[in-house]
XYZ file of C-alpha atoms in Angstrom:
495
model
C -13.009 -54.291 18.423
C -14.110 -52.183 21.400
C -10.581 -52.207 22.793
C -9.128 -51.191 19.413
C -11.601 -48.327 19.179
C -10.635 -47.103 22.643
C -6.943 -47.284 21.757
C -7.573 -45.267 18.592
C -9.560 -42.732 20.601
C -6.803 -42.186 23.155
C -4.084 -42.035 20.520
C -6.040 -39.249 18.857
C -6.272 -37.511 22.234
C -2.489 -37.790 22.591
C -1.877 -36.195 19.213
C -4.301 -33.328 19.853
C -3.745 -32.741 23.582
C -3.778 -29.004 24.423
C -1.857 -29.483 27.689
C 0.100 -32.043 29.668
C -2.798 -33.031 31.916
C -4.936 -34.111 28.954
C -1.958 -35.830 27.347
C -1.096 -37.702 30.547
C -4.681 -38.862 31.101
C -4.805 -40.315 27.591
C -1.332 -41.832 27.965
C -2.268 -43.573 31.226
C -5.366 -45.042 29.603
C -3.251 -46.341 26.739
C -0.727 -47.799 29.175
C -3.561 -49.697 30.836
C -5.103 -50.900 27.568
C -1.749 -51.988 26.145
C -0.635 -53.840 29.277
C 2.068 -51.399 30.309
C 0.600 -50.827 33.775
C 1.402 -54.413 34.761
C 4.891 -54.063 33.286
C 5.586 -51.077 35.538
C 4.471 -52.928 38.657
C 6.716 -55.943 37.990
C 10.162 -54.825 39.108
C 12.061 -57.867 37.787
C 13.665 -57.099 34.422
C 16.923 -57.682 32.590
C 16.930 -54.020 31.537
C 18.383 -52.880 34.870
C 19.965 -54.194 38.078
C 16.754 -54.360 40.085
C 18.354 -56.191 43.015
C 20.865 -53.386 43.531
C 18.124 -50.740 43.386
C 15.967 -52.710 45.821
C 18.816 -53.086 48.327
C 19.664 -49.391 48.152
C 16.016 -48.465 48.624
C 15.675 -50.740 51.657
C 18.787 -49.280 53.283
C 17.659 -45.686 52.834
C 14.252 -46.479 54.309
C 15.844 -48.197 57.297
C 18.290 -45.374 58.036
C 15.548 -42.755 57.903
C 13.192 -44.730 60.129
C 15.954 -45.199 62.698
C 17.148 -41.572 62.437
C 20.572 -43.004 61.701
C 21.977 -39.798 60.237
C 25.537 -41.034 59.955
C 24.695 -44.096 57.872
C 22.190 -42.096 55.835
C 24.822 -39.477 55.118
C 27.368 -42.082 54.034
C 24.840 -43.913 51.878
C 23.901 -40.719 50.060
C 27.455 -39.459 49.665
C 28.960 -42.713 48.423
C 26.052 -44.380 46.685
C 24.457 -41.729 44.505
C 24.987 -42.238 40.797
C 22.826 -40.869 38.018
C 22.702 -44.240 36.257
C 22.781 -46.569 39.244
C 22.016 -50.120 38.189
C 21.423 -48.953 34.601
C 18.162 -47.325 35.656
C 18.781 -44.654 33.016
C 18.495 -47.246 30.253
C 16.392 -45.637 27.504
C 14.556 -48.931 26.972
C 12.995 -48.504 30.423
C 11.211 -45.388 29.170
C 9.991 -46.496 25.749
C 7.677 -49.316 26.831
C 5.352 -47.108 28.865
C 4.208 -43.608 27.947
C 4.075 -42.380 31.542
C 6.609 -43.465 34.130
C 8.751 -46.557 34.281
C 9.303 -49.413 36.724
C 7.732 -48.475 40.061
C 10.845 -49.684 41.859
C 12.926 -47.035 40.078
C 10.376 -44.323 40.797
C 10.168 -45.319 44.468
C 13.964 -45.330 44.778
C 14.278 -41.834 43.302
C 11.514 -40.564 45.583
C 13.239 -42.097 48.595
C 16.574 -40.511 47.664
C 14.986 -37.073 47.298
C 13.099 -37.405 50.582
C 16.279 -38.569 52.322
C 18.199 -35.577 50.989
C 15.498 -33.189 52.193
C 15.389 -35.007 55.545
C 19.126 -34.620 56.027
C 19.082 -31.017 54.837
C 16.187 -29.765 56.944
C 16.705 -31.596 60.241
C 19.330 -30.760 62.875
C 22.028 -33.423 62.979
C 24.343 -33.738 66.010
C 27.918 -32.884 65.073
C 26.888 -31.738 61.594
C 26.675 -27.915 61.549
C 25.127 -25.972 58.692
C 28.481 -25.068 57.146
C 29.490 -28.739 57.008
C 26.089 -29.668 55.619
C 26.469 -27.099 52.875
C 29.851 -28.507 51.910
C 28.429 -32.033 51.976
C 25.621 -31.133 49.584
C 27.939 -29.174 47.309
C 30.320 -32.121 47.085
C 27.454 -34.531 46.490
C 26.037 -32.323 43.724
C 29.455 -32.098 42.086
C 29.949 -35.856 42.128
C 26.383 -36.636 41.074
C 26.221 -34.017 38.337
C 23.371 -32.042 36.860
C 21.321 -31.908 33.650
C 21.645 -29.320 30.923
C 19.339 -28.132 28.172
C 20.912 -27.550 24.761
C 19.060 -25.603 22.075
C 20.185 -26.073 18.483
C 20.070 -23.747 15.512
C 17.192 -23.671 13.061
C 16.372 -20.010 12.275
C 12.683 -19.231 12.873
C 12.032 -22.927 13.482
C 13.843 -22.363 16.783
C 10.565 -21.033 18.208
C 9.977 -24.722 18.912
C 12.482 -24.361 21.781
C 10.040 -22.172 23.702
C 7.627 -25.104 23.855
C 10.327 -27.413 25.199
C 11.212 -24.817 27.828
C 7.565 -24.406 28.800
C 6.980 -28.147 29.197
C 10.082 -28.600 31.350
C 9.426 -25.496 33.441
C 5.834 -26.476 34.212
C 7.028 -29.834 35.566
C 9.872 -28.299 37.596
C 12.481 -29.917 35.355
C 14.033 -26.915 33.604
C 17.820 -27.161 34.096
C 19.793 -24.252 35.511
C 22.422 -24.757 32.815
C 21.188 -23.821 29.336
C 23.252 -23.709 26.152
C 22.382 -22.578 22.663
C 23.799 -21.961 19.233
C 22.483 -19.829 16.384
C 18.723 -19.389 16.909
C 19.040 -21.596 19.984
C 21.482 -19.044 21.396
C 18.820 -16.353 21.056
C 16.242 -18.442 22.911
C 18.802 -19.397 25.583
C 19.704 -15.733 26.024
C 16.064 -14.701 26.389
C 15.491 -17.461 28.946
C 18.701 -16.590 30.765
C 17.641 -13.024 31.550
C 14.171 -13.964 32.838
C 13.528 -15.166 36.377
C 11.248 -18.120 37.066
C 8.465 -15.721 38.028
C 8.807 -13.992 34.643
C 8.680 -17.146 32.510
C 4.878 -17.066 31.976
C 5.207 -13.574 30.514
C 8.254 -14.653 28.518
C 6.154 -17.336 26.827
C 3.623 -14.813 25.500
C 4.597 -14.082 21.859
C 3.141 -10.576 21.947
C 5.702 -9.637 24.612
C 8.582 -10.055 22.164
C 9.945 -8.141 19.224
C 9.490 -10.703 16.434
C 10.963 -8.557 13.656
C 14.371 -10.219 13.315
C 14.526 -10.618 9.533
C 14.900 -7.902 6.904
C 16.104 -8.755 3.406
C 18.977 -6.802 1.884
C 19.372 -8.809 -1.319
C 21.985 -10.704 -3.297
C 24.182 -7.695 -3.989
C 24.577 -7.160 -0.266
C 25.516 -10.816 0.179
C 28.076 -10.597 -2.628
C 29.671 -7.589 -0.910
C 30.013 -9.677 2.247
C 27.279 -7.845 4.157
C 24.858 -10.769 4.131
C 21.435 -11.412 2.670
C 19.799 -10.018 5.804
C 20.080 -6.710 7.633
C 22.123 -7.338 10.762
C 21.057 -4.052 12.337
C 17.472 -5.291 12.264
C 18.499 -8.449 14.128
C 20.629 -6.440 16.555
C 17.678 -4.203 17.448
C 15.448 -7.247 17.885
C 17.913 -8.952 20.229
C 18.546 -5.879 22.348
C 14.810 -5.367 22.748
C 14.234 -8.989 23.797
C 17.377 -9.607 25.865
C 18.327 -6.240 27.295
C 21.775 -4.918 28.162
C 22.843 -7.653 30.572
C 26.306 -9.131 30.756
C 26.627 -12.857 31.397
C 27.540 -12.119 35.002
C 24.556 -9.812 35.505
C 22.172 -12.303 33.912
C 23.326 -15.037 36.285
C 23.026 -12.766 39.304
C 19.504 -11.887 38.240
C 18.154 -15.359 37.432
C 20.569 -17.986 38.775
C 20.642 -19.537 35.308
C 23.903 -20.210 33.516
C 23.657 -19.176 29.864
C 26.138 -20.707 27.436
C 26.411 -19.562 23.824
C 28.497 -21.171 21.079
C 30.317 -19.008 18.555
C 32.651 -19.945 15.735
C 35.685 -17.872 14.705
C 36.128 -16.538 11.200
C 39.911 -16.905 11.362
C 41.283 -20.375 10.730
C 43.802 -20.082 13.583
C 41.077 -19.559 16.201
C 38.990 -22.216 17.915
C 35.280 -22.279 18.661
C 34.318 -20.656 21.946
C 31.661 -21.277 24.541
C 30.703 -17.896 25.960
C 29.297 -17.938 29.489
C 29.643 -16.455 32.948
C 32.772 -18.498 33.612
C 34.623 -17.703 30.400
C 33.310 -14.220 29.515
C 31.497 -12.709 32.515
C 31.471 -9.105 31.238
C 30.410 -9.912 27.679
C 27.005 -8.574 26.639
C 24.585 -11.456 26.192
C 22.843 -9.945 23.167
C 26.231 -9.542 21.490
C 27.026 -13.236 21.957
C 23.599 -14.216 20.608
C 24.096 -11.931 17.599
C 27.430 -13.569 16.797
C 26.058 -17.071 17.252
C 23.200 -16.266 14.865
C 25.503 -14.846 12.178
C 25.038 -17.621 9.625
C 27.725 -17.180 6.931
C 26.163 -15.626 3.852
C 23.026 -14.613 5.743
C 24.685 -12.215 8.191
C 28.217 -10.778 8.286
C 30.688 -11.742 11.044
C 30.285 -10.013 14.404
C 32.618 -8.193 16.770
C 31.625 -9.121 20.308
C 30.838 -6.395 22.844
C 31.563 -6.229 26.568
C 30.908 -3.879 29.487
C 33.729 -1.906 31.049
C 34.026 -0.923 34.720
C 31.559 1.918 34.203
C 28.989 -0.137 32.302
C 29.892 1.257 28.893
C 29.870 -1.052 25.868
C 33.260 -1.685 24.272
C 34.516 -4.124 21.620
C 35.754 -7.432 23.010
C 38.765 -8.720 21.060
C 38.171 -6.103 18.319
C 40.444 -7.816 15.796
C 38.577 -11.124 15.999
C 35.150 -11.710 14.470
C 32.750 -14.563 15.107
C 29.921 -16.295 13.261
C 27.205 -18.923 13.688
C 27.953 -21.194 16.641
C 26.363 -24.258 15.077
C 28.956 -24.318 12.276
C 31.591 -25.812 14.577
C 29.804 -26.605 17.838
C 26.034 -26.922 17.650
C 25.962 -28.891 20.915
C 29.020 -28.139 23.121
C 28.407 -31.137 25.367
C 31.998 -31.908 26.370
C 32.717 -28.308 27.332
C 29.579 -28.177 29.463
C 30.615 -31.372 31.224
C 33.901 -29.759 32.231
C 32.375 -26.468 33.352
C 29.245 -27.645 35.164
C 29.645 -31.353 35.997
C 26.881 -32.150 33.523
C 25.793 -35.788 33.571
C 22.647 -35.681 31.452
C 21.868 -33.781 28.267
C 18.459 -32.716 27.004
C 18.691 -31.569 23.389
C 16.029 -29.604 21.558
C 17.067 -30.169 17.956
C 15.495 -28.044 15.201
C 18.230 -27.894 12.549
C 16.493 -28.772 9.258
C 19.576 -30.611 7.971
C 19.673 -32.756 11.126
C 16.075 -33.582 12.049
C 15.463 -35.937 9.077
C 18.421 -38.053 10.194
C 17.298 -38.423 13.799
C 15.810 -41.789 14.640
C 12.056 -41.464 14.866
C 12.333 -37.641 14.874
C 14.093 -37.606 18.178
C 12.508 -40.671 19.701
C 14.734 -43.322 21.181
C 15.175 -45.897 18.477
C 14.296 -49.443 19.436
C 16.278 -52.270 17.960
C 14.425 -53.467 14.897
C 15.505 -55.350 11.802
C 13.045 -53.274 9.797
C 14.981 -50.107 10.685
C 18.390 -51.596 10.004
C 18.619 -50.609 6.291
C 17.760 -46.969 7.021
C 20.184 -46.918 9.946
C 22.960 -48.265 7.720
C 22.131 -45.756 4.971
C 22.326 -42.825 7.388
C 25.622 -44.090 8.774
C 27.090 -44.516 5.294
C 26.071 -41.012 4.216
C 27.640 -39.494 7.319
C 30.819 -41.574 7.092
C 31.512 -40.957 3.408
C 30.438 -37.323 3.619
C 32.966 -36.709 6.373
C 35.655 -38.403 4.333
C 34.973 -36.330 1.223
C 34.929 -32.971 2.991
C 37.936 -33.875 5.130
C 39.872 -34.570 1.930
C 38.701 -31.347 0.274
C 39.409 -29.090 3.256
C 43.018 -30.270 3.312
C 43.734 -30.142 -0.419
C 41.617 -27.475 -2.118
C 43.585 -24.419 -3.211
C 40.986 -21.630 -3.373
C 40.680 -20.389 0.203
C 36.921 -19.879 -0.022
C 36.295 -23.453 -1.169
C 38.657 -24.759 1.484
C 36.761 -22.891 4.201
C 33.395 -24.098 2.899
C 34.675 -27.678 2.833
C 35.987 -27.273 6.362
C 32.618 -26.012 7.566
C 30.806 -28.881 5.847
C 33.204 -31.331 7.493
C 32.563 -29.945 10.972
C 28.806 -29.963 10.345
C 28.889 -33.641 9.383
C 31.338 -34.634 12.131
C 29.350 -33.128 14.993
C 27.087 -34.910 17.407
C 23.533 -33.603 17.156
C 21.708 -35.576 19.828
C 21.762 -35.945 23.594
C 20.661 -38.426 26.229
C 17.172 -37.187 25.404
C 16.587 -35.567 22.031
C 13.418 -33.611 21.342
C 12.691 -32.722 17.731
C 9.753 -31.452 15.680
C 7.949 -32.949 12.717
C 8.393 -30.502 9.869
C 6.042 -29.665 7.037
C 6.810 -27.805 3.810
C 5.107 -24.777 5.348
C 7.626 -24.754 8.190
C 10.579 -24.658 5.803
C 9.008 -21.734 3.971
C 8.921 -19.793 7.255
C 12.570 -20.365 8.190
C 13.799 -16.925 7.128
C 10.568 -15.024 7.725
C 9.393 -13.035 10.718
C 6.866 -15.151 12.627
C 3.531 -13.790 13.745
C 2.273 -14.513 17.286
C -0.086 -17.228 16.026
C 2.797 -19.155 14.445
C 4.895 -18.799 17.598
C 2.040 -20.236 19.677
C 1.744 -23.085 17.185
C 5.453 -23.856 17.522
C 5.279 -23.628 21.319
C 2.510 -26.220 21.391
C 4.505 -28.419 18.997
C 7.486 -28.183 21.346
C 5.340 -29.096 24.332
C 3.814 -32.102 22.597
C 7.237 -33.353 21.561
C 8.511 -32.982 25.140
C 5.676 -34.628 27.073
C 6.629 -38.214 26.072
C 10.150 -37.529 27.386
C 9.093 -36.168 30.777
C 9.353 -39.504 32.604
C 12.922 -40.142 31.491
C 13.973 -36.559 32.159
C 12.410 -36.653 35.620
C 14.230 -39.875 36.506
C 17.557 -38.303 35.601
C 16.995 -34.743 36.788
C 14.946 -35.045 39.961
C 17.819 -35.940 42.300
C 20.111 -33.192 41.014
C 17.285 -30.646 41.223
C 16.715 -31.708 44.846
C 20.425 -31.301 45.574
C 20.389 -27.821 44.021
C 17.418 -26.785 46.160
C 19.120 -28.133 49.287
C 22.258 -26.135 48.491
C 20.179 -22.966 48.102
C 18.375 -23.527 51.412
C 21.604 -24.262 53.247
C 23.249 -21.162 51.800
C 20.435 -19.092 53.268
C 20.760 -20.861 56.625
C 24.509 -20.346 56.590
C 24.082 -16.624 55.927
C 21.555 -16.298 58.745
C 23.894 -18.154 61.111
C 26.767 -15.845 60.175
C 24.583 -12.749 60.648
C 23.403 -13.924 64.071
C 26.990 -14.641 65.081
C 28.012 -11.157 63.962
C 25.173 -9.557 65.936
C 26.046 -11.624 68.990
C 29.709 -10.609 68.785
C 28.728 -6.950 68.411
C 26.497 -7.130 71.487
C 29.275 -8.778 73.479
C 31.738 -6.073 72.473
C 29.276 -3.319 73.381
C 28.678 -4.760 76.841
């Protein structure tokens, strides 16, 4: 009875935790009371290849202790894999609330320390330029995580909480993608430096007046239910006049925004620094948020050589990115060598169908009927709308059927999916301007939904984040070396 009371107490603390430290303290107590602490210490398990992990760990330790740089370099270059020995298995992160098998955690720590050791120590026959290339190649082969923010109108404020939780733990990816309202949040994040993130997370620092009703007559004329000029002003105030290229140069973050074409002969686009460097970020966010019927289609804007705003592809208009590509995972994999996806999913038509509201679903016979029902709805829904989009005569109905087909055919989850628990009140706020109190409420909800995922995200992201930091340090060293060489050559010429 006493143990049950303590478990109930700590579960209540989890649900009401105001910050990660309180949540983690309660989670660790629950892990102890529920026997998960012993499970973490015992490295033997059929959930992963523990012998392989143990051997790799032993080798790395040995090479570092012996200062055997050559073997250490080869072991890191050839042996790094984001899911080595199946250590990314989701089942390894659902048993315990904090952490996983200590062997996995020790291996990841050893890899990161070995990378820093190799990066920061002089190695005979391994100049800085070669080191930089080594770490770049290793990062490319290992891959990196990405954060994808879905649509969801005002409910997308939840994304700020996910961002805050990841940023506070040093796990916020450099690559961020968004569609619809997620595109707006991604754009805001993408123009703020790390030092500016605390201020970015203060609701009072933002223009929250995005919605202004125009009425049904406006929608029937094709101008949308909402005033797009109001949204445009809101976005420009919150994002500024940065192009994708300028935003990256300012923050080092790669923003990616999904947009869908109005014309049937055009394909969905992922707008980013690689594909559209001179495009204005607010313009891309405006297009991605142009939900058909709510806002009219958008002509994208770019900067010319003199910094003036001009139409980009003036004959082509774009709408809500989530219609065709809510989560552009495959495109991100090609552009950024992404190997791990963190999805913040707030779409109201998607969240009810996620297993456990974004939690990794454990195999259970009790859940089988619901799983089968969801699968049947998706399968038959796709079939119906696929049939209609190919055979309906009225163009409007054909387009609507096509959009419904793409909505049902898309993938809406990632390797880690973070989703809210909605109430009726939340749905009533979807198309309303939020006040600062509601934004803070949604931020806390996003944080609380993210904290249980931190251990799995850290296991996947920590090595790539270490590689990214090493590349940045080596770039600086390489520049200093080049500058010193230039000064030395100048002095020699002068003498």
